[in-house]
PDB file of C-alpha atoms in Angstrom:
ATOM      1  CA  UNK A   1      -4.002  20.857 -33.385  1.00  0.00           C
ATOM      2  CA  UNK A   2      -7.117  19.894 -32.122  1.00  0.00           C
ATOM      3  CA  UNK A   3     -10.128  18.350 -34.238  1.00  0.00           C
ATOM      4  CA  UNK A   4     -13.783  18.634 -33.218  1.00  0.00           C
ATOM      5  CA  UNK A   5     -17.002  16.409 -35.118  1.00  0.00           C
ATOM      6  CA  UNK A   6     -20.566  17.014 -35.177  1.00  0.00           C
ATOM      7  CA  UNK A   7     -21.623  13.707 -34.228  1.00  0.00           C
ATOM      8  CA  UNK A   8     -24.753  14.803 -35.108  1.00  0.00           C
ATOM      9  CA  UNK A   9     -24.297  13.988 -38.618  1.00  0.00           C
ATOM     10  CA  UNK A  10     -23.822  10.024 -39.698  1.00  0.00           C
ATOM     11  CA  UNK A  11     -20.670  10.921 -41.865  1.00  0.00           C
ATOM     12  CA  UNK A  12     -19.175  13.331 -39.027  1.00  0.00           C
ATOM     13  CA  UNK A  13     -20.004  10.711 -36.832  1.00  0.00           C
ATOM     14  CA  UNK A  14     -17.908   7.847 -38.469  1.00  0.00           C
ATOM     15  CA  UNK A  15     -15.169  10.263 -39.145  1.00  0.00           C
ATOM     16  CA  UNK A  16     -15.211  11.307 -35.423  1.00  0.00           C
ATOM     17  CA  UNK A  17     -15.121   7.924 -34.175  1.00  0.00           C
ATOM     18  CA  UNK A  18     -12.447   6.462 -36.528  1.00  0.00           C
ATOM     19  CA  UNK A  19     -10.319   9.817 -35.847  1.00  0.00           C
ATOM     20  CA  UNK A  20     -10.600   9.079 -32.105  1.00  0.00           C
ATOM     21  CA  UNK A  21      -9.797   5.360 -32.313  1.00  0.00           C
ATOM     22  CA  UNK A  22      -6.877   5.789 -34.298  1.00  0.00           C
ATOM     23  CA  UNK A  23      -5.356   9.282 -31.690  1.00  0.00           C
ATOM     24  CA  UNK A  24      -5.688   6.696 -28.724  1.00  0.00           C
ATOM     25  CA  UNK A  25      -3.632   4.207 -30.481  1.00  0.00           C
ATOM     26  CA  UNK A  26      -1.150   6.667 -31.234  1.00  0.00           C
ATOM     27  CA  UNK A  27      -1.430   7.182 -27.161  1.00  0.00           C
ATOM     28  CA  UNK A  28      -3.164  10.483 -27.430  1.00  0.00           C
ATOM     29  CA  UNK A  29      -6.031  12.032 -25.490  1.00  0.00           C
ATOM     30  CA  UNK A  30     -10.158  12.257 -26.609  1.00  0.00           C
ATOM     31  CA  UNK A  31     -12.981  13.715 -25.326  1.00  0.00           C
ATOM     32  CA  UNK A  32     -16.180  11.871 -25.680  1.00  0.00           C
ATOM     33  CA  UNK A  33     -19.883  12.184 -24.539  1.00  0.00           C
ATOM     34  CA  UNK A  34     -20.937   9.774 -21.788  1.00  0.00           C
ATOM     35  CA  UNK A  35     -24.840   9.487 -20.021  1.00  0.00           C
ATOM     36  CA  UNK A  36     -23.279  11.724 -17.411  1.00  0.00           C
ATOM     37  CA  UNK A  37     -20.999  14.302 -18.308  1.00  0.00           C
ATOM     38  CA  UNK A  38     -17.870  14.324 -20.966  1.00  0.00           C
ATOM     39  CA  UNK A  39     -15.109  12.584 -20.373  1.00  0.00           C
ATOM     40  CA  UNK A  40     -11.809  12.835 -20.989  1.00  0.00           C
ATOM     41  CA  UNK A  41     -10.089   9.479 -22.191  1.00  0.00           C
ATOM     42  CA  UNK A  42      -6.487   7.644 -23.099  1.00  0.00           C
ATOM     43  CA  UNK A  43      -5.590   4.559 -23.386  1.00  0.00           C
ATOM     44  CA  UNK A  44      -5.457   2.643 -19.922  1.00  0.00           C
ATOM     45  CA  UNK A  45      -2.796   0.671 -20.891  1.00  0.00           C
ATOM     46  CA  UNK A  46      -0.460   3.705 -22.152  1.00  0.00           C
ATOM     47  CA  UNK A  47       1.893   5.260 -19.106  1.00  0.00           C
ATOM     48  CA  UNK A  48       2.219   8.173 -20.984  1.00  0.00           C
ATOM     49  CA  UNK A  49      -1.184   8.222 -22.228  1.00  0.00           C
ATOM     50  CA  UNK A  50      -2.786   8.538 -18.390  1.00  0.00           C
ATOM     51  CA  UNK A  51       0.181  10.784 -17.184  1.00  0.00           C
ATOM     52  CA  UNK A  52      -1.549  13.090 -20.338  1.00  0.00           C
ATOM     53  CA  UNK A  53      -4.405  12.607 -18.894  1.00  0.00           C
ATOM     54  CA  UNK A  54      -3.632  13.777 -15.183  1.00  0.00           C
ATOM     55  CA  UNK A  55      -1.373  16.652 -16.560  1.00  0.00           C
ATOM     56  CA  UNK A  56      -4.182  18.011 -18.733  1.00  0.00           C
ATOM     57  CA  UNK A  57      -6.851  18.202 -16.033  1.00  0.00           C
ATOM     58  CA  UNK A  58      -3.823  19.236 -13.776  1.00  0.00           C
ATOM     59  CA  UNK A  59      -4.290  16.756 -11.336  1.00  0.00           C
ATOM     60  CA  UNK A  60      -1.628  14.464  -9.878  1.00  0.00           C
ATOM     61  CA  UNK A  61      -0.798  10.272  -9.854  1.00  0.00           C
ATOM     62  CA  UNK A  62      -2.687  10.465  -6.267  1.00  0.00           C
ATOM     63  CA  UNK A  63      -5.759  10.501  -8.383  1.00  0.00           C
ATOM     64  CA  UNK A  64      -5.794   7.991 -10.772  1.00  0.00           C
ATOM     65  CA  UNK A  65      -8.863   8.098 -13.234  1.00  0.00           C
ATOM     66  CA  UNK A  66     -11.319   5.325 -13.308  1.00  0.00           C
ATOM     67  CA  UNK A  67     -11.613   2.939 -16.500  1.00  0.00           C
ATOM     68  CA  UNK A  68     -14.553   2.402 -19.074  1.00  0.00           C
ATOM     69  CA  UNK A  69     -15.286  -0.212 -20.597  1.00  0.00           C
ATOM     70  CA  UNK A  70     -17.631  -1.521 -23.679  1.00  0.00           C
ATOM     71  CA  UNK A  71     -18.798  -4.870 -22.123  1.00  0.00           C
ATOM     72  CA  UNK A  72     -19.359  -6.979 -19.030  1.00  0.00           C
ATOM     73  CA  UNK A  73     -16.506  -9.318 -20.343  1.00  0.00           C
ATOM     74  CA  UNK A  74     -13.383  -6.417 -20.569  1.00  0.00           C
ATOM     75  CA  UNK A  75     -14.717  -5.350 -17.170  1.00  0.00           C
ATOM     76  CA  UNK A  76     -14.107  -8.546 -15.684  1.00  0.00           C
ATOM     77  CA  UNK A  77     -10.825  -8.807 -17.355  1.00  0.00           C
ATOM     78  CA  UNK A  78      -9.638  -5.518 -15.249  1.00  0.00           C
ATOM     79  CA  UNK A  79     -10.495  -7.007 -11.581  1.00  0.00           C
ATOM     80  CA  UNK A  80      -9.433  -9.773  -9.323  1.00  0.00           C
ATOM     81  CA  UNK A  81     -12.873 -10.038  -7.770  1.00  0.00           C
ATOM     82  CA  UNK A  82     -15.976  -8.713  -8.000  1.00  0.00           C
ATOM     83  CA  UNK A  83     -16.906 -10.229  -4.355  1.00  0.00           C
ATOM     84  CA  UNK A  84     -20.478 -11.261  -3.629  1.00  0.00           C
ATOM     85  CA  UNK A  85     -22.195  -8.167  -4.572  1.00  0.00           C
ATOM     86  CA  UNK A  86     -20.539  -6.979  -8.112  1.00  0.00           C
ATOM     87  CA  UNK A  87     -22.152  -9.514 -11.044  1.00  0.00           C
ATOM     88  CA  UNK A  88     -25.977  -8.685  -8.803  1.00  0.00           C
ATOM     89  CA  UNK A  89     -25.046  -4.829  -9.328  1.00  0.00           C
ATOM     90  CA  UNK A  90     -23.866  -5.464 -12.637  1.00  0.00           C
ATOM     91  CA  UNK A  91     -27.011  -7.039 -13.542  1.00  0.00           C
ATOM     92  CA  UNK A  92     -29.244  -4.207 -12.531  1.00  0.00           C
ATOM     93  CA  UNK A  93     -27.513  -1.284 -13.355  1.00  0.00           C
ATOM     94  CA  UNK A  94     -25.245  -2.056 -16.700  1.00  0.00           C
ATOM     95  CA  UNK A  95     -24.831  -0.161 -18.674  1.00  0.00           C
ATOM     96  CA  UNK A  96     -25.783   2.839 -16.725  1.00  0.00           C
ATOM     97  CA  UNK A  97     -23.836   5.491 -14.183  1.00  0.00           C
ATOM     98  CA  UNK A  98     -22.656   3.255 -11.325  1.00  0.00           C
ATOM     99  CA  UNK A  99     -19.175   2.494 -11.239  1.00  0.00           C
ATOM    100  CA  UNK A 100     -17.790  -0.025  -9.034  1.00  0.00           C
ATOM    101  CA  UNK A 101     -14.746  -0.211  -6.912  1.00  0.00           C
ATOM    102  CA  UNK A 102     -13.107  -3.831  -7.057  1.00  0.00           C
ATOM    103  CA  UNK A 103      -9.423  -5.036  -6.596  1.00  0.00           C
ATOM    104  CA  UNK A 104      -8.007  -4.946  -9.874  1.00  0.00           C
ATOM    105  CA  UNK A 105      -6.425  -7.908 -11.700  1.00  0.00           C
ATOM    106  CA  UNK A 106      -2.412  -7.946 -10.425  1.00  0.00           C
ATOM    107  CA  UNK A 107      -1.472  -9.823 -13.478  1.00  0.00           C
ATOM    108  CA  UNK A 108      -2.401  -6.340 -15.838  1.00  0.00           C
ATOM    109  CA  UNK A 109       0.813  -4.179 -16.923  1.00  0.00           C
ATOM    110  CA  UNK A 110      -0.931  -0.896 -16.123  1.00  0.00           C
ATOM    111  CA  UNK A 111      -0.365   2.400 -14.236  1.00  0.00           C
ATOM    112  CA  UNK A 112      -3.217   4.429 -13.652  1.00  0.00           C
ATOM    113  CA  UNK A 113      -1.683   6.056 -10.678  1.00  0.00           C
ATOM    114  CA  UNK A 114      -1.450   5.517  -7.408  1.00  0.00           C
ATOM    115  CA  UNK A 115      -4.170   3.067  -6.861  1.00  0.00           C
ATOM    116  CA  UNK A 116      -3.223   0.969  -4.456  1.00  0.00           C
ATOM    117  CA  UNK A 117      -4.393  -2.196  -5.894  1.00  0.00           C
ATOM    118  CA  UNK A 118      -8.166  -1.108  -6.920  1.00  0.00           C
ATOM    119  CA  UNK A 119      -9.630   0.046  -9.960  1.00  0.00           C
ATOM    120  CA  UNK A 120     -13.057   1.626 -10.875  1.00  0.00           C
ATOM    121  CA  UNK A 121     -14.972   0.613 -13.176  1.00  0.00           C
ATOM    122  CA  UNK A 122     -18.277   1.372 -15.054  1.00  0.00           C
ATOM    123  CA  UNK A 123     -20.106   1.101 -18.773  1.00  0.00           C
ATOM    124  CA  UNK A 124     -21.676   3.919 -19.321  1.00  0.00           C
ATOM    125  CA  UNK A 125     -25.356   3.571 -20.856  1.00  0.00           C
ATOM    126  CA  UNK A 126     -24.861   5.345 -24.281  1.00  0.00           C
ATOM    127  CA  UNK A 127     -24.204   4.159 -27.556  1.00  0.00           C
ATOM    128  CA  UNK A 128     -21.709   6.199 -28.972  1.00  0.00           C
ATOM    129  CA  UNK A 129     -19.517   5.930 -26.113  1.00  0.00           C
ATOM    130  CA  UNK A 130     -19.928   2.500 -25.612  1.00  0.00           C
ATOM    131  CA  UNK A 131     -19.550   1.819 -30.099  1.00  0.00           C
ATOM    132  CA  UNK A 132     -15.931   4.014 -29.123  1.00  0.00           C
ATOM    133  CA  UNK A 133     -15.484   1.807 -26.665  1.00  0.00           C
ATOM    134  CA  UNK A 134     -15.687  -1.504 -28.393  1.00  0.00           C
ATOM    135  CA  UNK A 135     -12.846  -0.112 -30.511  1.00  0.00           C
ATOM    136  CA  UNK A 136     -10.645   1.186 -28.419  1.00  0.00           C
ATOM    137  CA  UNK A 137     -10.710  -1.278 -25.518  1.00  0.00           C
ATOM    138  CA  UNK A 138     -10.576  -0.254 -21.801  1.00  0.00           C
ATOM    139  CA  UNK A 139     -10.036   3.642 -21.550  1.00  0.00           C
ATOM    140  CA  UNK A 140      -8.991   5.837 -18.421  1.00  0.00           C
ATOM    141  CA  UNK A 141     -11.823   8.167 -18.325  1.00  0.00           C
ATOM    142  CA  UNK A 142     -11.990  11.533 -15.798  1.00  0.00           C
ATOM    143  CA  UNK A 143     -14.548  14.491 -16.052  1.00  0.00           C
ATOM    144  CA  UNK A 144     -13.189  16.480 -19.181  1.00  0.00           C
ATOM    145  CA  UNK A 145     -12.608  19.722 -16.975  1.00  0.00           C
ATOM    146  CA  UNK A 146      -9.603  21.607 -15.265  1.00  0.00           C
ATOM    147  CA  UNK A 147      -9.105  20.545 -11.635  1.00  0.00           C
ATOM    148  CA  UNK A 148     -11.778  22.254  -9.390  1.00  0.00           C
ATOM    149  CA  UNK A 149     -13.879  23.499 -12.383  1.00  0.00           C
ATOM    150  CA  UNK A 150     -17.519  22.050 -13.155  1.00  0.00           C
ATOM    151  CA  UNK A 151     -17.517  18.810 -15.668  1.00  0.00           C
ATOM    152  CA  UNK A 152     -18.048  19.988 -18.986  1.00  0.00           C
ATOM    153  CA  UNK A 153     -21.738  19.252 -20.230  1.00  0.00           C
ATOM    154  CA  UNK A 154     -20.651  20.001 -23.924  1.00  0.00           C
ATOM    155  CA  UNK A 155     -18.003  19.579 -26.483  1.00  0.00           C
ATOM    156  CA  UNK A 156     -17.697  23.744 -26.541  1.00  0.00           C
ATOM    157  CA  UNK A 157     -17.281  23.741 -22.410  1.00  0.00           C
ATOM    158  CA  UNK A 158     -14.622  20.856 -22.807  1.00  0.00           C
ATOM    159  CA  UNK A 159     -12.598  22.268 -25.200  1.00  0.00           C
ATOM    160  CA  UNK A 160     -12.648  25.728 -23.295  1.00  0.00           C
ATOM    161  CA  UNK A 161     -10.567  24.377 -20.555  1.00  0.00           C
ATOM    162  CA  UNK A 162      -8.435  21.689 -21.806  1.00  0.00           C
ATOM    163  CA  UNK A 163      -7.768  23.132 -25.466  1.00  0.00           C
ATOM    164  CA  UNK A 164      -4.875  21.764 -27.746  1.00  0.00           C
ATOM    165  CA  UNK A 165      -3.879  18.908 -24.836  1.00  0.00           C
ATOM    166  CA  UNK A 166      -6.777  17.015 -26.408  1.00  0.00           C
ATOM    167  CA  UNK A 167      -6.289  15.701 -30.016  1.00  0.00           C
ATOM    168  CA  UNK A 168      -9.830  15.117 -31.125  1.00  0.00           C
ATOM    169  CA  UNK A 169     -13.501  16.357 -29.550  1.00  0.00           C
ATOM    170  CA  UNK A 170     -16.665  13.963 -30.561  1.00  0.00           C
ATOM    171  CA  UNK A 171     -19.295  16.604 -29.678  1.00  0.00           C
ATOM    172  CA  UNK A 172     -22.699  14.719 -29.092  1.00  0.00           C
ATOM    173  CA  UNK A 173     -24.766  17.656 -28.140  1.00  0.00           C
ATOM    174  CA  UNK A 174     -25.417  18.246 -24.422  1.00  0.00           C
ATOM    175  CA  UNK A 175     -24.467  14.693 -22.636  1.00  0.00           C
ATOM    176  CA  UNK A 176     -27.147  13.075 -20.091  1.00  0.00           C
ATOM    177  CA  UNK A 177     -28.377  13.777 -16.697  1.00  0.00           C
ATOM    178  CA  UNK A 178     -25.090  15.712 -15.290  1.00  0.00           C
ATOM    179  CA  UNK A 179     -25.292  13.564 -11.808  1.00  0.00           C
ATOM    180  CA  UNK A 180     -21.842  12.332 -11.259  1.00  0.00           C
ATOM    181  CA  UNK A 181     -22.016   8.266 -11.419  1.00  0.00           C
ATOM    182  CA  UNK A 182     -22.978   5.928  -7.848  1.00  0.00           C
ATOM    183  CA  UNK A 183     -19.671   4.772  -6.313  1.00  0.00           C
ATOM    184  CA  UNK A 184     -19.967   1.503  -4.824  1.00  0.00           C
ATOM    185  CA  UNK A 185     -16.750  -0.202  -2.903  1.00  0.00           C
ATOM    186  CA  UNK A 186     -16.839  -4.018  -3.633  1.00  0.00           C
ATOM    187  CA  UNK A 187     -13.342  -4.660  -1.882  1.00  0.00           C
ATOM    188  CA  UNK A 188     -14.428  -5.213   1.727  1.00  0.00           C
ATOM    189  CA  UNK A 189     -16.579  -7.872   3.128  1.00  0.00           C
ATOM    190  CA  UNK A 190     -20.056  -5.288   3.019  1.00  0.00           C
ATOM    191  CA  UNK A 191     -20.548  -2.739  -0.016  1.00  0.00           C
ATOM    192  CA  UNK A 192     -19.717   0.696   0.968  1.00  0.00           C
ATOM    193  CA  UNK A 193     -21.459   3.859  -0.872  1.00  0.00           C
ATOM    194  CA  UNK A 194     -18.463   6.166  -1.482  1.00  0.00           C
ATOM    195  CA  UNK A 195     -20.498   8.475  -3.416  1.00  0.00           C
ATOM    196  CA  UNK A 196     -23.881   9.290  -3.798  1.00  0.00           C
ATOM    197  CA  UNK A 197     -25.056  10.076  -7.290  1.00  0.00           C
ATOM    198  CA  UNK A 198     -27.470   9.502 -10.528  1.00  0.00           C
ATOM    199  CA  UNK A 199     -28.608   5.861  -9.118  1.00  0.00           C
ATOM    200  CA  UNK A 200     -29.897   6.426  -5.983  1.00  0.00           C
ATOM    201  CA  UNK A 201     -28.712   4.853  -2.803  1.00  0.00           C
ATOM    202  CA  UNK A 202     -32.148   3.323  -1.676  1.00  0.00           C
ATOM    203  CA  UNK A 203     -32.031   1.051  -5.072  1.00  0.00           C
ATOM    204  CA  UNK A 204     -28.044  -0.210  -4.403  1.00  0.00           C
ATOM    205  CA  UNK A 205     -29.553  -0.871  -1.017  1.00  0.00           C
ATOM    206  CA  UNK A 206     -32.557  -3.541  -2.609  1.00  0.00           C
ATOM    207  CA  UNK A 207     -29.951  -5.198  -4.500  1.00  0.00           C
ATOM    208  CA  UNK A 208     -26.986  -5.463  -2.048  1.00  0.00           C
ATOM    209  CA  UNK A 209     -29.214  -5.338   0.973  1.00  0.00           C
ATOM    210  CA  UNK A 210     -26.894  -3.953   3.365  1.00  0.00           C
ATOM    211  CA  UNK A 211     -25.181  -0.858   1.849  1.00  0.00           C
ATOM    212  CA  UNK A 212     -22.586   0.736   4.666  1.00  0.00           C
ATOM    213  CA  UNK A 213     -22.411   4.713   4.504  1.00  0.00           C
ATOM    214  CA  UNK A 214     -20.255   7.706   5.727  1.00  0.00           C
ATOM    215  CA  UNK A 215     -22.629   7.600   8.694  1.00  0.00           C
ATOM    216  CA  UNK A 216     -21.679   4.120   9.255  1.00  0.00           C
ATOM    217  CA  UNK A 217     -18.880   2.802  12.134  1.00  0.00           C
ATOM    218  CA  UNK A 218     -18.384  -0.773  11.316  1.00  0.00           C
ATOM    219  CA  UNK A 219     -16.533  -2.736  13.786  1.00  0.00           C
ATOM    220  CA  UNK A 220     -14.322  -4.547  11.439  1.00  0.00           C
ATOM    221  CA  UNK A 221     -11.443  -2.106  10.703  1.00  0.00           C
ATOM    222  CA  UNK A 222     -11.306  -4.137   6.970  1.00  0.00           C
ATOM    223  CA  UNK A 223     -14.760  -2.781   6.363  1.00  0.00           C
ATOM    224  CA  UNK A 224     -14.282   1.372   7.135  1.00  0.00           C
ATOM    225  CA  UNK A 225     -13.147   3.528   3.899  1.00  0.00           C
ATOM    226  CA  UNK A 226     -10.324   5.669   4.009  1.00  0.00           C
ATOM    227  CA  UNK A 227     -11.251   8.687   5.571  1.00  0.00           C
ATOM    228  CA  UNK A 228      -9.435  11.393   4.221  1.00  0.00           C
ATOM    229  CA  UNK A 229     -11.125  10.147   0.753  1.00  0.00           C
ATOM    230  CA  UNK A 230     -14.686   9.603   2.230  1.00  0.00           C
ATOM    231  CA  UNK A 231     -14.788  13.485   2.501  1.00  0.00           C
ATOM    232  CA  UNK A 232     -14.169  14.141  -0.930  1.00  0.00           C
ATOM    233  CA  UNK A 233     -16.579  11.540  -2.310  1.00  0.00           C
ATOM    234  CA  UNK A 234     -19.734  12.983  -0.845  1.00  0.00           C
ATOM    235  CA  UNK A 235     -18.656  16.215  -1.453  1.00  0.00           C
ATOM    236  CA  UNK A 236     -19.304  15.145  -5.260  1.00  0.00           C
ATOM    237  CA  UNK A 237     -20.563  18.147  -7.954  1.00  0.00           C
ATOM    238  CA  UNK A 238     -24.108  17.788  -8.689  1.00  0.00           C
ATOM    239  CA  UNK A 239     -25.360  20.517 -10.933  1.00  0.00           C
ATOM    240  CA  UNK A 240     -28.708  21.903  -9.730  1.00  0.00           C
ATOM    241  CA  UNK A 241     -30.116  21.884 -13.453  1.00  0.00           C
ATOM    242  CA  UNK A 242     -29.495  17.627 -13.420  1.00  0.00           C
ATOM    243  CA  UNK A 243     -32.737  15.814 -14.191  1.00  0.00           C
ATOM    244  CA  UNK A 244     -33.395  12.741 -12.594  1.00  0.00           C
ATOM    245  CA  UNK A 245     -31.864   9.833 -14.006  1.00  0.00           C
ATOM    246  CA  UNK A 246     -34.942   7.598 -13.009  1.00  0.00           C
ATOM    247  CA  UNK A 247     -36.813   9.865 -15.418  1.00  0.00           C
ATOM    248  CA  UNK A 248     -34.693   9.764 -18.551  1.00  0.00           C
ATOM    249  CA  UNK A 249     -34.787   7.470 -21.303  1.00  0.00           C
ATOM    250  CA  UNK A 250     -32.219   4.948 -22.180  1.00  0.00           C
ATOM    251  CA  UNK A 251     -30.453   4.874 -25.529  1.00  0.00           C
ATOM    252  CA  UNK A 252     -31.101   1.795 -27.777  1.00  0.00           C
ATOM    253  CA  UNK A 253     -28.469  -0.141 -26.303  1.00  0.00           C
ATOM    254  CA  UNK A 254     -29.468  -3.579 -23.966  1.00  0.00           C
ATOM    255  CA  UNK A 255     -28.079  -5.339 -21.179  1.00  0.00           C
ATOM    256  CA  UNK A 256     -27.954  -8.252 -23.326  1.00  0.00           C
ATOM    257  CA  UNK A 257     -25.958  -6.660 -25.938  1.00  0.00           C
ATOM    258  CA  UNK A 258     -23.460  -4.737 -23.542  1.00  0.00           C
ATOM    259  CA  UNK A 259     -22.849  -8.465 -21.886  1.00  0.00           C
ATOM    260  CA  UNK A 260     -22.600 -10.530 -24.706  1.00  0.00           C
ATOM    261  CA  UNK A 261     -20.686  -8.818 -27.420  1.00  0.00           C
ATOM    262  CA  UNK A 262     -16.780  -9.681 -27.832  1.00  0.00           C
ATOM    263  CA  UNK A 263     -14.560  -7.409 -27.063  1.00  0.00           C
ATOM    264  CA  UNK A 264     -10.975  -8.612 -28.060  1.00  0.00           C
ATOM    265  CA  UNK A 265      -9.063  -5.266 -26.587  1.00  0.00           C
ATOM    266  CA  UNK A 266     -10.192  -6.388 -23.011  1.00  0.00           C
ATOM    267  CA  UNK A 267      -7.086  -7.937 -22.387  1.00  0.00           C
ATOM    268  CA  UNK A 268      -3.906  -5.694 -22.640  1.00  0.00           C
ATOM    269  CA  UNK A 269      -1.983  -5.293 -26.344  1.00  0.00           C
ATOM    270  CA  UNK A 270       1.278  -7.059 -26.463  1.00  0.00           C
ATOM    271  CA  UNK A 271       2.868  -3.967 -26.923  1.00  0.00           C
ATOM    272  CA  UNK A 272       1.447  -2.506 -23.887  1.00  0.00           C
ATOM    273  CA  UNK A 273       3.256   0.054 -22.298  1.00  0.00           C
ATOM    274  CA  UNK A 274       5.484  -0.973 -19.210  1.00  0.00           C
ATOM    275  CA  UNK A 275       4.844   0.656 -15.605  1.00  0.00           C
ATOM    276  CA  UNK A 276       6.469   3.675 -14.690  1.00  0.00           C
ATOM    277  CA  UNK A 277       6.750   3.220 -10.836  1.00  0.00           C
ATOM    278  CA  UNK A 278       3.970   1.794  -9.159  1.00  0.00           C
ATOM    279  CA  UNK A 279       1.531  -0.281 -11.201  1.00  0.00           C
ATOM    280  CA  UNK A 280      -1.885   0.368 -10.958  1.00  0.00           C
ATOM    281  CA  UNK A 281      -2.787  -3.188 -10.116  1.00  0.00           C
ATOM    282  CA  UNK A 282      -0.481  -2.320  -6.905  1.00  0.00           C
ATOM    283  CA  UNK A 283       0.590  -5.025  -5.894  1.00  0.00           C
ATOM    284  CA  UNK A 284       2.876  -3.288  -3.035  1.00  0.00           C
ATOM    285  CA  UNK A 285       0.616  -1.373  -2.175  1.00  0.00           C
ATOM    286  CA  UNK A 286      -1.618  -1.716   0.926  1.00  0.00           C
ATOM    287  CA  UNK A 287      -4.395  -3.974   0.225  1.00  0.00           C
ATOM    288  CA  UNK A 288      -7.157  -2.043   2.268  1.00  0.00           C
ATOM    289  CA  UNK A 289      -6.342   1.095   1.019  1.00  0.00           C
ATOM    290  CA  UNK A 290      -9.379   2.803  -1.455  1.00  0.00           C
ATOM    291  CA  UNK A 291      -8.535   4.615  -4.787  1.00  0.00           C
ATOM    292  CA  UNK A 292      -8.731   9.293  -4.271  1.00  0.00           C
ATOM    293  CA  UNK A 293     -11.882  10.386  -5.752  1.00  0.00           C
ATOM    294  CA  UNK A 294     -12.148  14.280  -6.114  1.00  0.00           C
ATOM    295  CA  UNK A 295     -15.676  16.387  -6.377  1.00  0.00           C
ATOM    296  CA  UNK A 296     -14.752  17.331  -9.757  1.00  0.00           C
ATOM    297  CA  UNK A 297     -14.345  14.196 -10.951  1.00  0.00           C
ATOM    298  CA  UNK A 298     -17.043  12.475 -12.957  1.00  0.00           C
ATOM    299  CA  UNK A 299     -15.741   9.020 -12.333  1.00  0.00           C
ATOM    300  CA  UNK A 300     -16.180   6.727 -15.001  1.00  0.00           C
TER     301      UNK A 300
END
């Protein structure tokens, strides 16, 4: 049976949190508030935890979820590379909503899906999520809605659609701004926008300096995203009632902090669930290939 805590009060709060800790330990499913919209989480390094995950949002492995993390230090943990472009991005816009697309780390005994050798990855810019997060370690994270239905904004709307499948609900009031996160693909030789979203594109652009786009043909074949999955990233949901996220106040929580603090559960447990099939770090699978991203998906 589900559980759901007014994180609104200090003592619901702590309750909520430890509840949640220990349920993805047990390799059980959360929802959680994140600056965007609520998220629905598991363990990244529990099989059965993710295939939860997909089955409850009613999605299949050809959409893996993208991972979470509490610090700068567990996100580097999860990739191979974060090519020229990643620790500048990181820099500017950590924590906040831009997730990044890198090559993930072949040596991690994952399976997030059907990757094919990338993971995304993002630390979202509130406190709760990321105090979870520190706890919990690295967490596969998708929009805590059905397939094809809007994000959920609240706790209520969240547990509406995905009901008992979820073990506990940390309801933190309305979450942020409601614009899906900025995609950014770090695994060719120039950035690639995959989707456009709370950080705008013309900022990515001062920081990378050349940002390629749907519009874009590059002649290097290495360089062009997958096409079939270009569609569905800038087809991503932006409510109209989303405030700008240039206009919102950040959370007590500093870049300084987010970088800096330890965060043991970066690295896989030793008990960490084997693969079932292909590994997310995909090692057979083709290099160039880019991870599915779906409109309804809030991506991490």
């Amino acid at each position: 049976m589900s559980r759901r805590y007014d994180c609104a009060d200090p003592m619901e709060r702590t309750r909520g949190i430890a509840e949640a800790v220990s349920a993805v330990r047990r390799g059980e499913l959360i929802v959680m508030p994140t600056d965007t919209v609520y998220g629905i989480a598991a363990d990244a390094f529990t099989a059965p935890a993710v295939t939860a995950l997909l089955d409850a949002k009613g999605r299949g492995r050809e959409m893996p979820p993208p991972v979470m993390v509490g610090s700068v230090r567990a996100a580097t943990a999860l990739v191979e590379d974060l090519g020229t472009y990643g620790q500048d991005l990181i820099d500017e816009f950590w924590p906040g909503a831009l997730t990044l697309v890198c090559r993930a780390n072949p040596n991690l005994m994952w399976d997030l899906g059907e990757t094919k050798g990338t993971v995304a990855v993002r630390m979202p810019m509130h406190e709760m999520a990321v105090e979870l997060l520190k706890e919990t370690g690295p967490l596969a994270v998708s929009s805590a809605n059905l397939s094809g239905q809007a994000p959920a904004r609240t706790a209520e709307d969240a547990e509406k659609m995905l009901g008992d499948s979820v073990s506990v609900y940390l309801d933190g009031g309305v979450s942020g701004h409601a614009d899906p996160s900025t995609i950014v693909d770090l695994t060719g030789a120039v950035p690639r926008l995959l989707r456009a979203g709370a950080i705008p594109e013309e900022r990515i652009r001062a920081v990378v300096g050349v940002l390629l786009t749907d519009e874009d043909d590059p002649a290097d074949p290495d360089e062009r995203a997958d096409p079939a999955e270009s569609g569905e990233v800038t087809a991503g949901a932006e409510p109209a009632e989303a405030a700008s996220p240039v206009d919102m106040a950040k959370p007590s929580l500093t870049k300084g902090e987010s970088s800096e603090a330890p965060d043991a559960a970066a690295e896989p447990a030793p008990g960490g669930a084997e693969p079932a099939g292909e590994t997310a770090a995909g090692a057979s699978a083709g290099a160039d290939a880019k991870p599915s991203l779906t409109k309804d998906d809030e991506r991490a």
